[in-house]
Amino acid sequence: QKEVEQDPGPLSVPEGAIVSLNCTYSNSAFQYFMWYRQYSRKGPELLMYTYSSGNKEDGRFTAQVDKSSKYISLFIRDSQPSDSATYLCAMTGLTGGGNKLTFGTGTQLKVEL
Amino acid sequence: GAGVSQSPSNKVTEKGKDVELRCDPISGHTALYWYRQSLGQGLEFLIYFQGNSAPDKSGLPSDRFSAERTGGSVSTLTIQRTQQEDSAVYLCASTTQANTGELFFGEGSRLTVL
């Protein structure tokens, strides 16, 4: 079993829809949780960053962390075609990102006109 | 340049040959990472450099893989006697904030081993 599980999709939604992306994890030492967005043939770019449990909002994006359930989510409101990309969750432990991030396999999202 | 630069962007090689992949991190970034991304496998950690400390090599899959970072800046990932299963995108990332996970990635080097 992988430390981080993420549904690979693909997920196809109409423009304007609310998108929910999720990851589950097994390592209770994870404290820092991130979402990266990766366009085709590009490197991942940091989208959202959360420490421990709770919610964080940035524009159309909301990240949620539920440590009791070992479950994290990314919500995208009013989705746009430009949101079409692969979304990777990533996390790391008490020592912070100093060593290495553990990534999910990524969920491919397509937002259609 | 402003971002992490990787070269070559694409490399096709024959099984058994050695390859070198280069990473030029963002100026001033003390931490540098190599990851490998295979189809359907997500990003796999390979190696981490932080300043003058000994690198964390725990992710290197075999002794055919090695990496160096010269002068705290440019890094080279070397794969000896390449195998077909080495085919992947090799991503380099750098950061100043090694404790927050905010990594800045390059566009990767796509390696195909025939």
Tab-separated table of N, CA and C in Angstrom, chain A residues 11-67:
chain	number	residue	atom	x	y	z
A	11	LEU	N	-10.748	13.196	-14.559
A	11	LEU	CA	-11.978	13.802	-14.098
A	11	LEU	C	-12.346	14.891	-15.090
A	12	SER	N	-13.555	14.793	-15.648
A	12	SER	CA	-14.000	15.756	-16.643
A	12	SER	C	-15.227	16.480	-16.097
A	13	VAL	N	-15.176	17.821	-16.086
A	13	VAL	CA	-16.284	18.612	-15.549
A	13	VAL	C	-16.599	19.750	-16.508
A	14	PRO	N	-17.826	20.289	-16.467
A	14	PRO	CA	-18.146	21.458	-17.295
A	14	PRO	C	-17.617	22.731	-16.650
A	15	GLU	N	-17.356	23.707	-17.484
A	15	GLU	CA	-16.909	25.010	-16.991
A	15	GLU	C	-17.888	25.545	-15.950
A	16	GLY	N	-17.346	26.104	-14.869
A	16	GLY	CA	-18.195	26.653	-13.818
A	16	GLY	C	-18.512	25.687	-12.695
A	17	ALA	N	-18.189	24.423	-12.874
A	17	ALA	CA	-18.475	23.414	-11.845
A	17	ALA	C	-17.536	23.571	-10.660
A	18	ILE	N	-17.974	23.013	-9.533
A	18	ILE	CA	-17.096	22.905	-8.359
A	18	ILE	C	-16.389	21.548	-8.437
A	19	VAL	N	-15.090	21.592	-8.296
A	19	VAL	CA	-14.287	20.380	-8.395
A	19	VAL	C	-13.768	20.012	-7.014
A	20	SER	N	-13.821	18.735	-6.715
A	20	SER	CA	-13.282	18.233	-5.448
A	20	SER	C	-12.220	17.189	-5.742
A	21	LEU	N	-11.017	17.424	-5.275
A	21	LEU	CA	-9.902	16.500	-5.457
A	21	LEU	C	-9.451	16.043	-4.076
A	22	ASN	N	-9.082	14.783	-3.955
A	22	ASN	CA	-8.820	14.233	-2.631
A	22	ASN	C	-7.599	13.325	-2.602
A	23	CYS	N	-7.021	13.242	-1.419
A	23	CYS	CA	-5.953	12.279	-1.157
A	23	CYS	C	-6.150	11.694	0.233
A	24	THR	N	-5.782	10.439	0.380
A	24	THR	CA	-5.712	9.834	1.705
A	24	THR	C	-4.266	9.419	1.959
A	25	TYR	N	-3.907	9.339	3.223
A	25	TYR	CA	-2.538	8.965	3.543
A	25	TYR	C	-2.516	8.080	4.778
A	26	SER	N	-1.412	7.415	4.988
A	26	SER	CA	-1.332	6.460	6.093
A	26	SER	C	-0.334	6.885	7.180
A	27	ASN	N	0.575	7.788	6.862
A	27	ASN	CA	1.632	8.154	7.806
A	27	ASN	C	1.163	9.293	8.717
A	28	SER	N	0.947	9.001	9.980
A	28	SER	CA	0.424	10.008	10.908
A	28	SER	C	1.457	11.090	11.233
A	29	ALA	N	2.701	10.908	10.796
A	29	ALA	CA	3.730	11.920	11.039
A	29	ALA	C	3.641	13.097	10.065
A	30	PHE	N	2.875	12.948	9.023
A	30	PHE	CA	2.749	14.047	8.052
A	30	PHE	C	2.082	15.249	8.722
A	31	GLN	N	2.718	16.421	8.548
A	31	GLN	CA	2.213	17.650	9.168
A	31	GLN	C	1.998	18.768	8.144
A	32	TYR	N	2.737	18.698	7.052
A	32	TYR	CA	2.683	19.746	6.038
A	32	TYR	C	2.056	19.156	4.787
A	33	PHE	N	1.053	19.848	4.249
A	33	PHE	CA	0.276	19.306	3.137
A	33	PHE	C	0.209	20.335	2.012
A	34	MET	N	0.460	19.868	0.822
A	34	MET	CA	0.534	20.757	-0.323
A	34	MET	C	-0.253	20.221	-1.501
A	35	TRP	N	-0.685	21.117	-2.356
A	35	TRP	CA	-1.243	20.770	-3.657
A	35	TRP	C	-0.389	21.448	-4.716
A	36	TYR	N	0.043	20.635	-5.677
A	36	TYR	CA	0.785	21.140	-6.815
A	36	TYR	C	-0.066	20.949	-8.069
A	37	ARG	N	0.082	21.872	-9.007
A	37	ARG	CA	-0.598	21.777	-10.288
A	37	ARG	C	0.466	21.568	-11.358
A	38	GLN	N	0.209	20.637	-12.263
A	38	GLN	CA	1.173	20.338	-13.317
A	38	GLN	C	0.485	20.334	-14.670
A	39	TYR	N	0.863	21.293	-15.506
A	39	TYR	CA	0.387	21.309	-16.877
A	39	TYR	C	1.214	20.331	-17.697
A	40	SER	N	0.645	19.920	-18.821
A	40	SER	CA	1.299	18.915	-19.659
A	40	SER	C	2.694	19.369	-20.081
A	41	ARG	N	3.654	18.509	-19.898
A	41	ARG	CA	5.047	18.737	-20.307
A	41	ARG	C	5.710	19.870	-19.526
A	42	LYS	N	5.170	20.183	-18.351
A	42	LYS	CA	5.758	21.204	-17.498
A	42	LYS	C	6.068	20.606	-16.136
A	43	GLY	N	6.865	21.328	-15.324
A	43	GLY	CA	7.098	20.891	-13.963
A	43	GLY	C	5.939	21.286	-13.058
A	44	PRO	N	5.770	20.594	-11.932
A	44	PRO	CA	4.710	20.964	-10.982
A	44	PRO	C	4.971	22.353	-10.395
A	45	GLU	N	3.887	23.060	-10.080
A	45	GLU	CA	3.998	24.357	-9.422
A	45	GLU	C	3.113	24.348	-8.183
A	46	LEU	N	3.618	24.943	-7.096
A	46	LEU	CA	2.876	24.941	-5.843
A	46	LEU	C	1.613	25.785	-5.970
A	47	LEU	N	0.495	25.183	-5.551
A	47	LEU	CA	-0.794	25.866	-5.618
A	47	LEU	C	-1.264	26.275	-4.225
A	48	MET	N	-1.220	25.323	-3.306
A	48	MET	CA	-1.708	25.578	-1.953
A	48	MET	C	-0.809	24.863	-0.954
A	49	TYR	N	-0.692	25.457	0.222
A	49	TYR	CA	0.153	24.892	1.276
A	49	TYR	C	-0.578	25.034	2.605
A	50	THR	N	-0.655	23.952	3.366
A	50	THR	CA	-1.348	23.969	4.653
A	50	THR	C	-0.518	23.239	5.691
A	51	TYR	N	-0.467	23.823	6.877
A	51	TYR	CA	0.215	23.160	7.984
A	51	TYR	C	-0.831	22.602	8.939
A	52	SER	N	-0.743	21.318	9.246
A	52	SER	CA	-1.628	20.616	10.171
A	52	SER	C	-3.076	20.662	9.683
A	53	SER	N	-4.032	20.573	10.573
A	53	SER	CA	-5.428	20.483	10.164
A	53	SER	C	-6.042	21.851	9.913
A	54	GLY	N	-7.142	21.854	9.177
A	54	GLY	CA	-7.873	23.093	8.955
A	54	GLY	C	-8.087	23.384	7.499
A	55	ASN	N	-8.598	24.568	7.260
A	55	ASN	CA	-8.907	25.023	5.910
A	55	ASN	C	-8.031	26.205	5.539
A	56	LYS	N	-7.799	26.343	4.252
A	56	LYS	CA	-7.089	27.515	3.733
A	56	LYS	C	-7.701	27.885	2.398
A	57	GLU	N	-7.999	29.157	2.218
A	57	GLU	CA	-8.642	29.610	0.990
A	57	GLU	C	-7.737	30.603	0.264
A	58	ASP	N	-7.716	30.466	-1.053
A	58	ASP	CA	-6.952	31.389	-1.879
A	58	ASP	C	-7.704	31.556	-3.187
A	59	GLY	N	-8.453	32.625	-3.287
A	59	GLY	CA	-9.240	32.848	-4.499
A	59	GLY	C	-10.267	31.755	-4.702
A	60	ARG	N	-10.224	31.106	-5.852
A	60	ARG	CA	-11.184	30.044	-6.151
A	60	ARG	C	-10.797	28.698	-5.530
A	61	PHE	N	-9.675	28.640	-4.865
A	61	PHE	CA	-9.148	27.376	-4.351
A	61	PHE	C	-9.264	27.314	-2.831
A	62	THR	N	-9.698	26.157	-2.323
A	62	THR	CA	-9.747	25.906	-0.889
A	62	THR	C	-9.110	24.557	-0.607
A	63	ALA	N	-8.167	24.560	0.326
A	63	ALA	CA	-7.533	23.310	0.749
A	63	ALA	C	-8.036	22.953	2.140
A	64	GLN	N	-8.358	21.684	2.322
A	64	GLN	CA	-8.818	21.198	3.626
A	64	GLN	C	-7.962	20.027	4.067
A	65	VAL	N	-7.650	19.999	5.351
A	65	VAL	CA	-6.893	18.883	5.913
A	65	VAL	C	-7.661	18.345	7.118
A	66	ASP	N	-7.911	17.055	7.129
A	66	ASP	CA	-8.535	16.382	8.267
A	66	ASP	C	-7.557	15.311	8.733
A	67	LYS	N	-6.744	15.653	9.718
A	67	LYS	CA	-5.712	14.710	10.167
A	67	LYS	C	-6.302	13.515	10.875
